[in-house]
Amino acid sequence: CHLIHYLRLSHHLIVLNYLICTFDKLKSVSSEDINITDAVFDGVEVRVFEPPARGDERLKRSVVYIHGGGWALASARTSLYNNLCRIMAESLNAVIVSVEYRLVPEVCFPEQFHDAVRATKHFLQPDVLAEYSVDPSRIAISGDSAGGNLAAAVCQQLSKEEHLTVRPKLQALIYPVLQAFDFNTPSYQQNMNMPVLPRYVMINYWIDYFNGDYDLAHSLLINNHTALDVGQALSFRGRLNWTSLLPSSFKKNYKPVIQTTGKAEIIQEIPALLDVRAVPLLAENETLQLQPKTYILTCENDVLRDDGVMYAKRLENAGVEVTLDHFHDCFHGCMIFTIWPTDFSAGIQTRNSYIRWLDENL
């Protein structure tokens, strides 16, 4: 894929997504009991999963789900996410709306955020909820990885819009990516070469999302963009101080990497690195206080572990009820790997725990 990109034949992410979708066509997922339809919500494609009516039941609960893939890969229509949403619809007897936001490199930040917000706000309209027989008081916003990033950003945005008549009851974030401020948190250091999502791959996803230059990767890796002499980053430093936000069991013996002098031009070139719509962990406390009851799933073998743990702590400090569901023996992305030949016990374990929490709280 990278060779094709280097030869300017195509962007490597386009090629990789093509390969993923081609392989995906080899799989089939049964959905006899769930009505699956594709729709367009305010210009954004979605896939809706509706369970059959049960007796005299009138209104169902619902989850707006935003898939992962580094803002660049996968789809609401792939078998992995199709299977997850179908099982959610069956297990919860809920209407699941899976958002098919546009991907890198077709569009970059903030378009993925705008797509997710538009689709969610459209669904939250009372007449649309009535069309799908959804209870307005029992709606969750959820997503995994980059989708968890978008779900958190959507919840923050909705909390600021005073005119909304329907708001999510819950947010559920699965190993979310929430910050690009510090690429040397203990989990980034501990899992820097972990398969599925090594540190350099996550940094490249961020660069792609912001349409930045790969030449900046090394400077980001050593936190040059948030050095002490980078004035734009100073006001955010206290919101992401992992030495105070993480428990000692996560901090272990790792030390902070804070450069004295760095490169302020990085923030000038990519201001989105400090944009809370892209990095929800940097939101101010006033915004966090408005967030709904929250579930955050994290995995020990994941560079993003501390993103989720720090967000849980900041939300808790802001007075939000939070459930942090940490799995010591699991890895990034595991929850969607439940279909042969990638049917891992870690996937079943995390998915069941996630659905159980939704069932008990939604």
Coordinates of C-alpha atoms in Angstrom, one line a residue:
C1 CA 0.0 0.0 0.0
H2 CA 2.8 2.4 0.9
L3 CA 4.6 1.6 -2.3
I4 CA 1.5 2.4 -4.4
H5 CA 1.3 5.7 -2.5
Y6 CA 5.0 6.5 -3.0
L7 CA 4.6 5.8 -6.8
R8 CA 1.6 8.3 -6.7
L9 CA -0.7 5.6 -8.1
S10 CA -3.2 6.1 -5.2
H11 CA -3.3 7.0 -1.6
H12 CA -2.3 4.0 0.5
L13 CA -5.4 4.4 2.7
I14 CA -7.7 4.0 -0.4
V15 CA -5.8 0.9 -1.3
L16 CA -6.0 -0.5 2.2
N17 CA -9.7 0.2 2.5
Y18 CA -10.2 -1.5 -0.9
L19 CA -8.4 -4.6 0.3
I20 CA -10.4 -4.7 3.6
C21 CA -13.7 -4.4 1.7
T22 CA -12.7 -7.1 -0.8
F23 CA -11.8 -9.5 2.0
D24 CA -15.0 -8.6 3.7
K25 CA -17.1 -9.7 0.8
L26 CA -15.9 -13.2 1.5
K27 CA -17.9 -13.2 4.8
S28 CA -21.6 -13.4 5.2
V29 CA -23.5 -12.3 8.3
S30 CA -27.0 -13.6 9.0
S31 CA -29.6 -10.9 9.9
E32 CA -32.9 -12.8 9.5
D33 CA -34.4 -11.3 12.6
I34 CA -33.3 -7.7 12.2
N35 CA -34.6 -5.3 9.5
I36 CA -31.5 -3.6 8.0
T37 CA -32.0 -0.5 5.9
D38 CA -29.8 2.2 4.5
A39 CA -30.9 5.8 4.7
V40 CA -29.6 9.4 4.5
F41 CA -29.7 11.7 7.5
D42 CA -29.1 15.3 6.6
G43 CA -26.8 14.3 3.7
V44 CA -25.0 11.6 5.7
E45 CA -25.4 7.9 4.9
V46 CA -26.5 5.7 7.8
R47 CA -27.4 2.0 8.2
V48 CA -30.4 1.4 10.5
F49 CA -30.9 -1.9 12.4
E50 CA -34.5 -2.4 13.7
P51 CA -35.6 -5.5 15.7
P52 CA -39.1 -6.7 15.2
A53 CA -41.9 -5.4 17.4
R54 CA -42.6 -7.4 20.6
G55 CA -46.3 -7.7 21.6
D56 CA -47.8 -4.4 22.7
E57 CA -44.4 -2.7 23.0
R58 CA -44.6 0.9 21.7
L59 CA -41.2 2.6 21.9
K60 CA -37.7 1.1 21.8
R61 CA -34.4 2.4 23.1
S62 CA -31.6 3.3 20.6
V63 CA -27.9 3.6 20.1
V64 CA -26.2 5.9 17.5
Y65 CA -23.0 4.0 16.7
I66 CA -19.9 5.5 15.0
H67 CA -17.4 3.0 13.7
G68 CA -13.6 3.1 14.1
G69 CA -10.7 2.8 11.7
G70 CA -8.5 5.8 12.2
W71 CA -11.1 8.1 10.5
A72 CA -9.9 6.4 7.3
L73 CA -10.8 2.8 7.2
A74 CA -13.8 0.4 7.5
S75 CA -17.4 1.1 7.1
A76 CA -20.8 0.8 8.7
R77 CA -21.5 -1.8 6.0
T78 CA -18.5 -4.1 6.6
S79 CA -19.4 -7.5 8.2
L80 CA -17.5 -6.7 11.4
Y81 CA -19.6 -3.6 12.2
N82 CA -22.7 -5.0 10.6
N83 CA -22.4 -8.0 12.9
L84 CA -21.7 -5.9 16.0
C85 CA -24.7 -3.6 15.3
R86 CA -27.0 -6.6 14.5
I87 CA -26.1 -8.3 17.8
M88 CA -26.6 -5.0 19.7
A89 CA -30.0 -4.6 18.1
E90 CA -31.0 -8.2 19.0
S91 CA -29.5 -8.2 22.5
L92 CA -30.8 -4.8 23.5
N93 CA -34.1 -4.9 21.5
A94 CA -32.9 -1.5 20.3
V95 CA -32.8 0.6 17.1
I96 CA -29.1 1.0 16.1
V97 CA -28.1 3.8 13.8
S98 CA -24.6 3.2 12.3
V99 CA -23.1 6.3 10.9
E100 CA -21.3 6.1 7.5
Y101 CA -19.2 9.2 7.8
R102 CA -16.9 10.2 5.0
L103 CA -13.3 9.0 5.3
V104 CA -9.7 10.2 4.9
P105 CA -8.4 11.0 2.3
E106 CA -11.7 12.0 0.6
V107 CA -12.2 14.5 3.4
C108 CA -10.2 15.4 6.5
F109 CA -11.0 17.1 9.8
P110 CA -13.4 18.6 10.6
E111 CA -15.7 16.9 8.0
Q112 CA -15.9 13.6 9.8
F113 CA -17.0 15.4 12.9
H114 CA -19.6 17.4 11.0
D115 CA -21.0 14.3 9.4
A116 CA -21.4 12.6 12.8
V117 CA -23.0 15.7 14.3
R118 CA -25.4 16.2 11.4
A119 CA -26.5 12.5 11.3
T120 CA -27.0 12.4 15.1
K121 CA -28.9 15.7 15.3
H122 CA -31.2 14.6 12.4
F123 CA -32.0 11.3 14.2
L124 CA -32.7 13.2 17.5
Q125 CA -35.5 15.1 15.9
P126 CA -38.8 14.1 17.5
D127 CA -40.5 13.3 14.2
V128 CA -37.6 11.0 13.1
L129 CA -37.6 9.2 16.4
A130 CA -41.3 8.7 16.1
E131 CA -40.8 7.3 12.6
Y132 CA -38.4 4.6 14.1
S133 CA -40.5 4.2 17.2
V134 CA -37.7 5.3 19.5
D135 CA -38.1 6.5 23.1
P136 CA -36.5 10.0 23.1
S137 CA -35.4 9.5 26.7
R138 CA -33.4 6.3 26.0
I139 CA -30.8 7.1 23.4
A140 CA -27.0 6.5 23.7
I141 CA -24.1 7.8 21.6
S142 CA -21.3 5.2 21.1
G143 CA -18.3 4.4 19.1
D144 CA -15.0 2.6 19.1
S145 CA -11.4 4.0 18.6
A146 CA -11.7 6.9 16.1
G147 CA -15.5 6.4 16.3
G148 CA -15.2 6.8 20.1
N149 CA -13.4 10.1 19.4
L150 CA -16.3 11.2 17.2
A151 CA -18.9 10.0 19.7
A152 CA -17.2 12.0 22.6
A153 CA -16.9 15.1 20.3
V154 CA -20.6 14.8 19.3
C155 CA -21.7 14.5 22.9
Q156 CA -19.7 17.6 23.8
Q157 CA -21.1 19.5 20.9
L158 CA -24.7 18.5 21.6
S159 CA -24.3 19.6 25.3
K160 CA -23.6 23.1 24.1
E161 CA -26.6 23.5 21.9
E162 CA -29.4 24.9 24.1
H163 CA -32.2 24.6 21.5
L164 CA -32.1 20.7 21.4
T165 CA -35.2 19.1 22.7
V166 CA -33.8 15.6 22.8
R167 CA -30.4 14.7 24.3
P168 CA -28.5 11.5 24.7
K169 CA -29.0 9.7 28.0
L170 CA -25.6 7.9 27.8
Q171 CA -22.3 7.8 26.0
A172 CA -20.3 4.6 25.6
L173 CA -16.8 4.9 24.3
I174 CA -14.8 1.9 23.3
Y175 CA -10.9 2.3 23.6
P176 CA -11.4 5.9 22.3
V177 CA -8.6 8.0 20.9
L178 CA -9.1 11.4 22.6
Q179 CA -5.9 13.4 22.5
A180 CA -2.9 14.3 20.3
F181 CA -1.2 16.4 23.0
D182 CA 1.1 13.8 24.5
F183 CA 2.4 10.7 22.6
N184 CA 4.4 9.6 25.6
T185 CA 1.8 8.7 28.2
P186 CA 2.6 5.5 30.0
S187 CA 0.4 3.4 27.7
Y188 CA 2.0 5.0 24.6
Q189 CA 5.5 4.1 26.0
Q190 CA 4.5 0.6 27.2
N191 CA 2.7 -0.4 24.0
M192 CA 4.7 1.6 21.4
N193 CA 5.3 -1.5 19.3
M194 CA 2.2 -3.4 20.1
P195 CA 0.6 -5.0 17.0
V196 CA -2.7 -3.7 15.6
L197 CA -1.9 -0.1 16.7
P198 CA 1.8 0.8 17.3
R199 CA 2.5 4.4 18.3
Y200 CA 3.8 5.4 14.9
V201 CA 0.7 4.2 13.2
M202 CA -1.5 6.2 15.5
I203 CA 0.6 9.3 14.9
N204 CA 0.2 8.8 11.1
Y205 CA -3.6 8.4 11.6
W206 CA -3.6 11.8 13.3
I207 CA -1.5 13.3 10.5
D208 CA -3.8 11.9 7.9
Y209 CA -6.9 13.1 9.8
F210 CA -5.4 16.7 9.8
N211 CA -4.1 16.5 6.3
G212 CA -0.6 17.2 7.7
D213 CA 2.9 16.4 6.6
Y214 CA 4.4 13.0 7.5
D215 CA 7.7 14.8 8.1
L216 CA 6.2 16.1 11.3
A217 CA 5.8 12.5 12.7
H218 CA 9.1 12.5 14.7
S219 CA 8.5 15.9 16.2
L220 CA 5.0 14.8 17.3
L221 CA 6.4 11.5 18.7
I222 CA 8.8 13.4 21.1
N223 CA 6.1 16.0 22.0
N224 CA 7.9 18.9 20.3
H225 CA 4.4 20.4 19.4
T226 CA 3.6 20.8 23.1
A227 CA 6.9 21.9 24.5
L228 CA 7.0 24.4 27.4
D229 CA 7.9 27.2 25.0
V230 CA 4.9 26.6 22.7
G231 CA 2.5 29.2 24.0
Q232 CA -0.6 27.8 22.3
A233 CA -0.3 24.6 24.3
L234 CA 0.2 26.1 27.8
S235 CA -3.4 26.6 28.7
F236 CA -4.2 22.9 27.9
R237 CA -1.3 21.4 29.8
G238 CA -3.2 21.1 33.1
R239 CA -6.1 19.3 31.4
L240 CA -3.9 16.4 30.4
N241 CA -1.5 15.9 33.3
W242 CA -1.3 12.1 33.4
T243 CA 0.8 12.2 36.6
S244 CA -2.3 13.3 38.4
L245 CA -5.0 11.7 36.3
L246 CA -3.7 8.1 36.2
P247 CA -3.7 5.6 39.0
S248 CA -0.2 4.4 40.1
S249 CA -0.9 1.0 38.6
F250 CA -1.0 2.6 35.2
K251 CA 1.8 5.1 35.7
K252 CA 4.2 2.4 36.8
N253 CA 7.8 3.7 36.5
Y254 CA 7.2 5.8 33.3
K255 CA 8.3 9.4 33.3
P256 CA 6.7 12.4 31.5
V257 CA 8.3 13.5 28.3
I258 CA 8.1 17.3 28.3
Q259 CA 10.4 19.2 26.0
T260 CA 11.7 22.6 27.2
T261 CA 12.0 23.9 23.7
G262 CA 10.0 22.7 20.8
K263 CA 8.5 23.8 17.5
A264 CA 5.6 26.2 17.8
E265 CA 5.3 26.2 14.0
I266 CA 3.7 22.7 14.2
I267 CA 0.6 24.1 16.0
Q268 CA 0.6 26.9 13.5
E269 CA 0.6 24.4 10.6
I270 CA -1.9 22.1 12.3
P271 CA -4.0 24.1 14.7
A272 CA -6.4 21.2 14.9
L273 CA -4.0 19.4 17.3
L274 CA -5.5 21.7 20.0
D275 CA -9.1 21.7 18.7
V276 CA -11.4 20.1 21.2
R277 CA -13.6 18.9 18.3
A278 CA -10.7 16.6 17.4
V279 CA -9.2 16.1 20.9
P280 CA -12.2 15.9 23.4
L281 CA -9.9 15.2 26.3
L282 CA -8.8 18.9 26.2
A283 CA -12.3 20.2 26.7
E284 CA -12.9 22.7 29.6
N285 CA -14.5 21.5 32.8
E286 CA -17.7 23.5 32.0
T287 CA -18.2 21.3 29.0
L288 CA -17.4 18.1 30.8
Q289 CA -20.0 18.9 33.5
L290 CA -22.7 18.7 30.9
Q291 CA -21.8 15.2 29.6
P292 CA -24.2 12.3 30.1
K293 CA -23.6 9.2 32.1
T294 CA -20.6 7.5 30.6
Y295 CA -19.1 4.1 29.9
I296 CA -15.4 3.8 28.8
L297 CA -13.8 0.5 27.9
T298 CA -10.0 0.4 27.8
C299 CA -7.5 -2.4 27.1
E300 CA -4.1 -2.9 28.8
N301 CA -2.3 -3.7 25.5
D302 CA -3.3 -0.5 23.8
V303 CA -1.5 2.8 23.2
L304 CA -4.9 4.5 23.8
R305 CA -5.5 3.0 27.2
D306 CA -4.6 6.2 29.1
D307 CA -6.7 8.4 26.8
G308 CA -9.8 6.6 28.1
V309 CA -8.6 6.4 31.7
M310 CA -7.8 10.1 31.8
Y311 CA -11.1 11.1 30.2
A312 CA -12.9 8.9 32.8
K313 CA -11.1 10.7 35.6
R314 CA -11.7 14.2 34.2
L315 CA -15.4 13.4 33.7
E316 CA -15.6 12.0 37.3
N317 CA -13.9 15.1 38.6
A318 CA -16.6 17.2 36.8
G319 CA -19.4 15.3 38.5
V320 CA -20.3 12.9 35.8
E321 CA -21.2 9.3 36.7
V322 CA -18.6 7.1 34.9
T323 CA -18.0 3.4 34.5
L324 CA -14.4 2.6 33.5
D325 CA -14.3 -1.0 32.2
H326 CA -10.7 -2.0 32.0
F327 CA -9.5 -5.3 30.5
H328 CA -6.0 -6.4 31.5
D329 CA -5.5 -9.1 28.8
C330 CA -7.1 -7.4 25.8
F331 CA -5.9 -5.3 22.9
H332 CA -7.0 -2.4 20.7
G333 CA -9.7 -3.2 18.3
C334 CA -10.6 -6.6 19.9
M335 CA -14.3 -6.0 20.3
I336 CA -15.1 -6.3 16.6
F337 CA -13.1 -9.5 16.1
T338 CA -15.8 -12.0 16.8
I339 CA -16.3 -13.5 13.3
W340 CA -14.2 -16.4 12.0
P341 CA -11.3 -16.4 11.3
T342 CA -10.8 -13.6 13.8
D343 CA -13.2 -14.7 16.5
F344 CA -11.1 -14.0 19.6
S345 CA -12.2 -14.6 23.2
A346 CA -11.1 -11.0 23.9
G347 CA -13.7 -9.8 21.4
I348 CA -16.6 -11.8 22.9
Q349 CA -15.5 -10.8 26.4
T350 CA -15.4 -7.0 25.8
R351 CA -18.5 -7.0 23.6
N352 CA -20.6 -8.8 26.2
S353 CA -19.4 -6.4 28.9
Y354 CA -20.2 -3.4 26.8
I355 CA -23.7 -4.7 25.8
R356 CA -24.4 -5.7 29.4
W357 CA -23.7 -2.1 30.6
L358 CA -26.0 -0.7 27.9
D359 CA -28.7 -3.1 28.8
E360 CA -28.5 -2.2 32.5
N361 CA -28.3 1.6 32.0
L362 CA -30.1 2.6 28.8

